[in-house]
């Protein structure tokens, strides 16, 4: 199984960004101990050294489905501000959410349907009696392309496949943009209260396990 984990400060101050960085390191160590493959996909630094506004991690392995629920939800760190010594606030919240990786549009020949047609000229006239035009259908998405300008069916198929690749890339970009927007929306939304994990003090000691 493969999944993404987003750790975010929401719109919290620099103190929350420090908590994001520390929790990210904890998550990485915990995953490695369970032989889960984990790698950072995106790290958005904050203004202060060592802080992270958001971290996006990719996890892969047999234990991912059990690992993810242990970390998702609101996380609270209780401690004095490391930047504002006289600040009264002691509760700093961050959020952890799971995401499905965006769809990939790699395809195999099994997903492609090829239809051969007669190439039509102006006014619907057939250019020749041979079926040289080609229509390619990508079955999973329903996307279709046609090529008929070449006299060779082989060349028309290559053209149609090239056009299909462009369509799939465009669709992949569209989904990727939507996925990034979804991540940004999750970054801005942060529930405070009822944390699934609570850490305390400079040593980031866990006082409320899941």
XYZ file of N, CA and C in Angstrom:
630
model
N 0.845 -1.200 0.000
C 0.000 0.000 0.000
C 0.879 1.249 0.000
N 0.370 2.289 -0.657
C 1.079 3.564 -0.671
C 0.128 4.668 -0.238
N 0.626 5.599 0.573
C -0.194 6.719 1.037
C 0.690 7.923 1.285
N 0.069 9.074 1.324
C 0.769 10.311 1.661
C 0.290 10.804 3.017
N 1.201 11.416 3.751
C 0.884 11.984 5.060
C 1.293 13.452 5.044
N 0.344 14.318 5.345
C 0.625 15.751 5.386
C 0.605 16.235 6.830
N 1.685 16.882 7.240
C 1.801 17.455 8.583
C 1.841 18.966 8.409
N 0.896 19.666 9.015
C 0.762 21.088 8.729
C 0.560 21.937 9.979
N 1.062 23.153 9.899
C 0.865 24.127 10.976
C -0.425 24.905 10.779
N -1.147 24.631 9.689
C -2.311 25.439 9.366
C -1.841 26.860 9.103
N -2.432 27.797 9.777
C -1.955 29.180 9.692
C -1.360 29.602 11.029
N -0.864 28.615 11.746
C -0.313 28.872 13.069
C 1.000 29.624 13.027
N 1.434 30.145 14.172
C 2.676 30.923 14.255
C 3.916 30.041 14.176
N 5.072 30.661 14.325
C 6.345 29.950 14.199
C 6.487 28.819 15.208
N 5.884 28.971 16.370
C 5.963 27.895 17.367
C 5.354 26.608 16.810
N 4.238 26.747 16.099
C 3.595 25.578 15.492
C 4.476 24.973 14.399
N 5.190 25.816 13.688
C 6.088 25.329 12.634
C 7.225 24.487 13.217
N 7.687 24.861 14.391
C 8.714 24.058 15.061
C 8.156 22.696 15.462
N 6.890 22.684 15.880
C 6.244 21.416 16.248
C 6.099 20.525 15.015
N 5.755 21.114 13.878
C 5.663 20.350 12.628
C 6.994 19.672 12.320
N 8.081 20.408 12.451
C 9.409 19.857 12.156
C 9.754 18.703 13.095
N 9.448 18.875 14.364
C 9.789 17.834 15.333
C 8.925 16.595 15.135
N 7.643 16.801 14.869
C 6.770 15.647 14.648
C 7.140 14.921 13.359
N 7.538 15.659 12.344
C 7.958 15.035 11.086
C 9.120 14.081 11.322
N 10.078 14.503 12.115
C 11.214 13.623 12.429
C 10.745 12.394 13.202
N 9.797 12.576 14.108
C 9.263 11.442 14.872
C 8.569 10.437 13.953
N 7.778 10.952 13.034
C 7.056 10.079 12.107
C 8.035 9.284 11.246
N 9.058 9.948 10.744
C 10.048 9.270 9.897
C 10.755 8.158 10.670
N 11.154 8.451 11.899
C 11.834 7.423 12.709
C 10.897 6.253 13.006
N 9.647 6.566 13.337
C 8.689 5.508 13.659
C 8.421 4.620 12.450
N 8.328 5.221 11.274
C 8.084 4.445 10.058
C 9.274 3.542 9.744
N 10.464 4.077 9.887
C 11.663 3.289 9.594
C 11.795 2.104 10.544
N 11.388 2.290 11.792
C 11.438 1.183 12.753
C 10.498 0.050 12.357
N 9.425 0.394 11.652
C 8.462 -0.615 11.224
C 8.710 -1.079 9.788
N 9.890 -0.764 9.285
C 10.299 -1.180 7.935
C 9.365 -0.635 6.858
N 8.802 0.542 7.112
C 7.977 1.224 6.116
C 8.865 2.190 5.335
N 8.804 2.109 4.032
C 9.575 3.031 3.199
C 8.929 4.412 3.258
N 9.700 5.398 3.614
C 9.165 6.747 3.765
C 10.149 7.751 3.186
N 9.627 8.718 2.461
C 10.491 9.750 1.876
C 9.736 11.075 1.823
N 10.424 12.167 2.064
C 9.796 13.489 1.976
C 9.526 13.864 0.518
N 8.318 14.295 0.233
C 7.971 14.779 -1.097
C 8.064 16.294 -1.179
N 7.717 16.939 -0.077
C 7.709 18.399 -0.064
C 7.893 18.891 1.361
N 8.817 19.801 1.548
C 9.050 20.425 2.847
C 8.996 21.941 2.650
N 8.024 22.581 3.271
C 7.897 24.034 3.139
C 8.438 24.682 4.409
N 9.610 25.298 4.333
C 10.217 25.874 5.539
C 9.490 27.130 5.993
N 9.597 27.395 7.283
C 9.046 28.633 7.834
C 10.157 29.684 7.879
N 9.851 30.833 8.435
C 10.834 31.919 8.454
C 11.958 31.661 9.460
N 11.645 30.986 10.547
C 12.650 30.700 11.567
C 13.432 29.436 11.209
N 14.724 29.374 11.539
C 15.533 28.189 11.238
C 14.954 26.927 11.881
N 14.916 25.863 11.102
C 14.473 24.575 11.626
C 12.984 24.349 11.597
N 12.204 25.372 11.280
C 10.751 25.229 11.277
C 10.206 24.799 9.929
N 9.036 24.162 9.949
C 8.355 23.744 8.727
C 6.893 24.176 8.785
N 6.452 24.851 7.751
C 5.029 25.176 7.675
C 4.222 23.932 7.323
N 4.813 23.096 6.494
C 4.121 21.886 6.072
C 5.136 20.859 5.597
N 4.801 19.589 5.811
C 5.636 18.491 5.315
C 4.727 17.459 4.664
N 5.134 16.988 3.502
C 4.384 15.952 2.799
C 5.276 14.731 2.654
N 4.825 13.605 3.204
C 5.623 12.383 3.230
C 4.927 11.279 2.449
N 5.701 10.507 1.691
C 5.174 9.350 0.969
C 5.575 8.089 1.715
N 4.596 7.243 2.000
C 4.839 6.002 2.730
C 4.422 4.821 1.872
N 5.217 3.760 1.933
C 4.913 2.578 1.138
C 5.365 1.334 1.885
N 4.505 0.323 1.906
C 4.846 -0.924 2.576
C 3.618 -1.610 3.135
N 3.825 -2.808 3.651
C 2.705 -3.601 4.151
C 2.057 -2.998 5.394
N 2.830 -2.287 6.207
C 2.285 -1.774 7.455
C 1.677 -0.391 7.376
N 1.588 0.177 6.171
C 1.113 1.561 6.036
C -0.320 1.723 6.520
N -1.185 0.773 6.176
C -2.603 0.900 6.535
C -2.812 0.931 8.044
N -1.942 0.281 8.800
C -2.041 0.320 10.264
C -1.297 1.518 10.846
N -0.276 1.968 10.162
C 0.561 3.061 10.659
C -0.137 4.417 10.561
N -0.773 4.675 9.428
C -1.385 5.985 9.166
C -2.380 6.414 10.249
N -3.327 5.551 10.661
C -4.313 5.998 11.658
C -3.703 6.372 13.006
N -2.511 5.884 13.300
C -1.875 6.195 14.579
C -1.431 7.651 14.662
N -1.333 8.314 13.518
C -0.779 9.666 13.491
C -1.762 10.729 13.018
N -2.824 10.347 12.345
C -3.721 11.346 11.764
C -4.633 11.972 12.810
N -4.819 13.270 12.666
C -5.652 14.021 13.597
C -4.919 15.261 14.086
N -5.456 15.866 15.117
C -4.838 17.054 15.704
C -3.777 16.648 16.716
N -2.653 17.334 16.687
C -1.554 17.083 17.629
C -1.312 18.360 18.432
N -1.166 18.195 19.733
C -0.951 19.334 20.633
C 0.426 19.244 21.274
N 1.133 20.347 21.251
C 2.370 20.457 22.027
C 2.150 21.495 23.115
N 2.456 21.113 24.355
C 2.315 22.015 25.495
C 3.703 22.485 25.902
N 3.922 23.766 25.808
C 5.234 24.289 26.172
C 5.315 25.787 25.973
N 6.355 26.377 26.543
C 6.566 27.815 26.409
C 7.126 28.140 25.029
N 6.748 29.287 24.539
C 7.245 29.738 23.241
C 8.762 29.841 23.254
N 9.384 29.282 22.219
C 10.839 29.359 22.097
C 11.292 30.680 21.488
N 10.332 31.480 21.049
C 10.653 32.769 20.429
C 10.153 33.966 21.244
N 9.120 33.736 22.057
C 8.528 34.825 22.844
C 8.447 34.389 24.307
N 9.494 34.618 25.077
C 9.591 34.114 26.457
C 8.443 34.549 27.365
N 7.884 35.715 27.128
C 6.833 36.233 28.007
C 5.430 35.980 27.462
N 5.354 35.230 26.382
C 4.044 34.936 25.795
C 3.296 33.945 26.687
N 2.026 34.212 26.946
C 1.260 33.386 27.886
C 0.772 32.074 27.277
N 0.642 32.029 25.982
C 0.096 30.826 25.348
C 1.041 29.637 25.511
N 0.466 28.482 25.863
C 1.267 27.267 26.044
C 0.773 26.101 25.188
N -0.376 26.242 24.578
C -0.935 25.162 23.756
C -0.768 25.488 22.271
N -0.047 24.615 21.569
C 0.256 24.837 20.156
C -0.228 23.627 19.351
N -1.119 23.880 18.410
C -1.757 22.796 17.661
C -1.226 22.707 16.230
N -1.096 21.480 15.762
C -0.808 21.226 14.351
C -1.724 20.090 13.894
N -1.767 19.839 12.592
C -2.648 18.796 12.066
C -1.911 17.791 11.204
N -2.394 16.552 11.232
C -1.838 15.483 10.400
C -2.994 14.829 9.646
N -2.899 14.797 8.331
C -3.941 14.184 7.513
C -3.320 13.218 6.518
N -4.092 12.216 6.121
C -3.633 11.262 5.113
C -4.256 11.613 3.771
N -3.516 11.352 2.716
C -3.959 11.642 1.355
C -3.645 10.455 0.461
N -4.492 10.247 -0.531
C -4.185 9.244 -1.543
C -3.298 9.881 -2.603
N -2.271 9.190 -3.052
C -1.420 9.751 -4.111
C -2.241 10.033 -5.361
N -1.889 11.070 -6.117
C -2.628 11.360 -7.351
C -2.490 10.225 -8.348
N -3.493 10.103 -9.210
C -3.493 9.029 -10.198
C -2.365 9.216 -11.209
N -1.829 8.092 -11.613
C -0.795 8.116 -12.645
C -1.390 7.641 -13.962
N -1.007 8.272 -15.060
C -1.568 7.900 -16.343
C -0.586 7.107 -17.197
N 0.162 6.253 -16.572
C 0.950 5.297 -17.343
C -0.009 4.225 -17.856
N 0.166 3.834 -19.087
C -0.755 2.847 -19.625
C -0.001 1.716 -20.291
N -0.702 0.619 -20.451
C -0.145 -0.530 -21.153
C -1.002 -0.795 -22.387
N -0.529 -1.664 -23.237
C -1.267 -1.990 -24.458
C -2.630 -2.608 -24.144
N -2.748 -3.243 -22.987
C -4.014 -3.866 -22.609
C -5.108 -2.825 -22.366
N -4.706 -1.580 -22.079
C -5.678 -0.517 -21.806
C -6.037 0.283 -23.057
N -5.452 -0.092 -24.177
C -5.647 0.648 -25.423
C -6.513 -0.154 -26.391
N -7.529 0.508 -26.929
C -8.355 -0.098 -27.978
C -8.082 0.636 -29.285
N -7.771 -0.120 -30.328
C -7.466 0.468 -31.629
C -8.562 0.122 -32.628
N -9.153 1.142 -33.234
C -10.152 0.942 -34.291
C -9.592 1.479 -35.600
N -9.735 0.696 -36.643
C -9.274 1.105 -37.968
C -10.464 1.597 -38.784
N -10.268 2.710 -39.489
C -11.352 3.308 -40.264
C -10.817 3.747 -41.619
N -11.733 4.004 -42.523
C -11.343 4.578 -43.806
C -11.130 6.073 -43.630
N -10.052 6.563 -44.172
C -9.760 7.991 -44.082
C -10.687 8.759 -45.007
N -11.315 9.809 -44.490
C -12.257 10.617 -45.267
C -11.618 11.901 -45.746
N -11.942 12.289 -46.953
C -11.463 13.547 -47.507
C -12.530 14.612 -47.410
N -12.382 15.720 -48.122
C -13.372 16.795 -48.103
C -14.740 16.294 -48.544
N -15.792 16.730 -47.858
C -17.144 16.327 -48.213
C -17.457 14.899 -47.851
N -16.610 14.284 -47.022
C -16.875 12.920 -46.584
C -16.424 11.866 -47.567
N -15.729 12.257 -48.636
C -15.257 11.281 -49.607
C -14.135 10.444 -49.006
N -14.130 9.169 -49.338
C -13.056 8.307 -48.859
C -11.793 8.564 -49.671
N -10.695 8.816 -48.990
C -9.429 9.073 -49.669
C -8.963 7.835 -50.424
N -9.116 6.675 -49.795
C -8.799 5.416 -50.466
C -9.638 4.308 -49.849
N -9.588 3.164 -50.455
C -10.421 2.060 -49.996
C -9.821 1.345 -48.793
N -8.563 1.578 -48.508
C -7.919 0.919 -47.377
C -8.263 1.623 -46.070
N -8.332 0.879 -45.001
C -8.627 1.447 -43.680
C -7.325 1.933 -43.054
N -6.924 3.142 -43.421
C -5.652 3.673 -42.925
C -5.818 4.581 -41.712
N -7.014 5.131 -41.504
C -7.250 5.989 -40.336
C -7.318 5.130 -39.073
N -6.886 5.716 -37.978
C -6.839 4.976 -36.708
C -7.464 5.812 -35.596
N -8.314 5.165 -34.806
C -8.852 5.789 -33.599
C -8.354 4.995 -32.392
N -7.729 5.701 -31.463
C -7.198 5.079 -30.251
C -8.077 5.480 -29.069
N -8.464 4.503 -28.270
C -9.265 4.763 -27.065
C -8.515 4.267 -25.838
N -8.340 5.146 -24.857
C -7.767 4.743 -23.571
C -8.930 4.308 -22.692
N -9.091 2.995 -22.512
C -10.285 2.433 -21.884
C -10.534 2.961 -20.470
N -9.525 3.054 -19.586
C -9.802 3.516 -18.214
C -10.376 4.926 -18.132
N -9.967 5.814 -19.046
C -10.426 7.209 -18.979
C -11.465 7.549 -20.036
N -11.553 6.729 -21.088
C -12.479 7.033 -22.171
C -11.959 8.065 -23.150
N -10.730 8.528 -22.970
C -10.153 9.515 -23.879
C -9.865 8.876 -25.241
N -10.148 9.647 -26.315
C -9.978 9.119 -27.667
C -9.200 10.105 -28.536
N -8.421 9.556 -29.450
C -7.737 10.378 -30.450
C -7.844 9.693 -31.806
N -7.782 10.494 -32.856
C -7.887 9.973 -34.222
C -6.762 10.553 -35.065
N -6.218 9.740 -35.949
C -5.235 10.211 -36.929
C -5.587 9.603 -38.281
N -5.645 10.440 -39.306
C -6.020 9.946 -40.635
C -5.225 10.590 -41.762
N -4.312 11.505 -41.412
C -3.656 12.280 -42.458
C -2.581 11.520 -43.229
N -2.058 10.434 -42.647
C -1.024 9.666 -43.337
C -1.644 8.521 -44.137
N -0.949 8.109 -45.170
C -1.431 6.982 -45.978
C -1.127 5.644 -45.315
N -0.206 5.674 -44.388
C 0.189 4.447 -43.692
C -0.580 4.309 -42.381
N -1.211 3.158 -42.214
C -1.922 2.897 -40.956
C -0.958 2.905 -39.778
N 0.236 2.403 -39.995
C 1.247 2.356 -38.941
C 1.599 3.764 -38.463
N 1.795 4.684 -39.412
C 2.121 6.062 -39.044
C 0.944 6.750 -38.362
N -0.262 6.477 -38.840
C -1.443 7.072 -38.211
C -1.605 6.597 -36.765
N -1.271 5.340 -36.539
C -1.370 4.835 -35.166
C -0.359 5.541 -34.267
N 0.836 5.765 -34.795
C 1.843 6.488 -34.016
C 1.373 7.901 -33.694
N 0.773 8.561 -34.678
C 0.257 9.911 -34.454
C -0.842 9.909 -33.401
N -1.756 8.949 -33.511
C -2.866 8.866 -32.554
C -2.360 8.579 -31.147
N -1.351 7.721 -31.041
C -0.775 7.412 -29.729
C -0.092 8.644 -29.141
N 0.596 9.408 -29.995
C 1.239 10.633 -29.516
C 0.224 11.640 -29.009
N -0.888 11.760 -29.719
C -1.941 12.682 -29.290
C -2.588 12.214 -27.987
N -2.725 10.898 -27.862
C -3.284 10.368 -26.622
C -2.360 10.665 -25.446
N -1.059 10.523 -25.673
C -0.097 10.819 -24.604
C -0.225 12.265 -24.146
N -0.433 13.179 -25.098
C -0.603 14.592 -24.743
C -1.880 14.808 -23.943
N -2.956 14.131 -24.352
C -4.223 14.249 -23.623
C -4.091 13.735 -22.196
N -3.431 12.583 -22.057
C -3.265 11.994 -20.727
C -2.388 12.868 -19.844
N -1.361 13.457 -20.436
C -0.496 14.352 -19.668
C -1.273 15.583 -19.204
N -2.123 16.103 -20.093
C -2.948 17.256 -19.739
C -3.915 16.906 -18.618
N -4.516 15.718 -18.711
C -5.440 15.272 -17.661
C -4.703 15.053 -16.349
N -3.495 14.497 -16.441
C -2.690 14.287 -15.241
C -2.343 15.614 -14.580
N -2.003 16.626 -15.392
C -1.698 17.956 -14.849
C -2.912 18.549 -14.154
N -4.087 18.350 -14.758
C -5.317 18.884 -14.168
C -5.586 18.256 -12.807
N -5.423 16.930 -12.731
C -5.642 16.243 -11.462
C -4.585 16.626 -10.439
N -3.350 16.838 -10.924
C -2.284 17.228 -10.009
C -2.562 18.605 -9.408
N -3.069 19.527 -10.225
C -3.426 20.853 -9.714
C -4.538 20.749 -8.681
N -5.517 19.891 -8.980
C -6.616 19.703 -8.031
C -6.105 19.088 -6.735
N -5.146 18.166 -6.869
C -4.565 17.522 -5.699
C -3.795 18.531 -4.858
N -3.027 19.419 -5.522
C -2.285 20.446 -4.795
C -3.232 21.409 -4.089
N -4.347 21.744 -4.755
C -5.332 22.627 -4.133
C -5.938 21.964 -2.910
N -6.180 20.656 -3.008
C -6.728 19.910 -1.879
C -5.757 19.914 -0.710
N -4.453 19.751 -1.007
C -3.453 19.789 0.053
C -3.405 21.171 0.699
N -3.521 22.220 -0.131
C -3.487 23.579 0.406
C -4.702 23.834 1.295
N -5.869 23.344 0.871
C -7.071 23.503 1.689
C -6.910 22.803 3.031
N -6.312 21.615 3.001
C -6.082 20.895 4.254
C -5.055 21.614 5.111
N -4.104 22.265 4.452
C -3.091 23.018 5.192
C -3.736 24.155 5.982
N -4.737 24.786 5.405
C -5.376 25.933 6.050
C -6.414 25.538 7.095
N -6.920 24.302 7.002
C -7.927 23.853 7.954
C -7.265 23.054 9.068
N -7.460 23.482 10.281
C -6.851 22.798 11.416
C -7.825 22.800 12.581
N -8.209 21.605 13.011
C -9.107 21.496 14.157
C -8.305 21.592 15.443
N -8.777 22.416 16.338
C -8.148 22.526 17.647
C -9.054 21.860 18.670
N -8.441 21.170 19.591
C -9.219 20.441 20.580
C -9.256 18.960 20.253
N -9.423 18.151 21.284
C -9.479 16.699 21.172
C -8.306 16.128 20.374
N -7.086 16.439 20.780
C -5.909 15.954 20.044
C -5.726 14.449 20.194
N -5.217 13.819 19.142
C -4.937 12.385 19.198
C -3.589 12.118 19.858
N -2.725 13.134 19.842
C -1.423 13.036 20.499
C -1.123 14.345 21.209
N -0.523 14.217 22.384
C -0.127 15.395 23.149
C 1.337 15.240 23.545
N 2.136 16.238 23.215
C 3.547 16.263 23.587
C 3.773 17.431 24.540
N 4.835 17.309 25.341
C 5.063 18.328 26.366
C 6.541 18.657 26.487
N 6.819 19.944 26.685
C 8.160 20.395 27.042
C 9.179 20.384 25.928
N 10.382 20.837 26.284
C 11.469 20.947 25.313
C 11.891 19.594 24.748
N 11.728 18.539 25.547
C 12.121 17.206 25.088
C 11.050 16.544 24.228
N 9.930 17.241 24.030
C 8.866 16.746 23.170
C 8.405 15.360 23.637
N 8.098 15.304 24.928
C 7.715 14.026 25.545
C 6.246 13.723 25.272
N 5.974 12.509 24.823
C 4.603 12.095 24.533
C 3.875 11.779 25.828
N 2.790 12.509 26.098
C 2.039 12.270 27.337
C 0.640 11.733 27.064
N 0.221 11.770 25.810
C -1.065 11.167 25.454
C -0.893 10.351 24.184
N -0.678 9.043 24.329
C -0.612 8.181 23.140
C -2.008 8.022 22.550
N -2.037 7.471 21.337
C -3.317 7.196 20.693
C -4.040 6.114 21.473
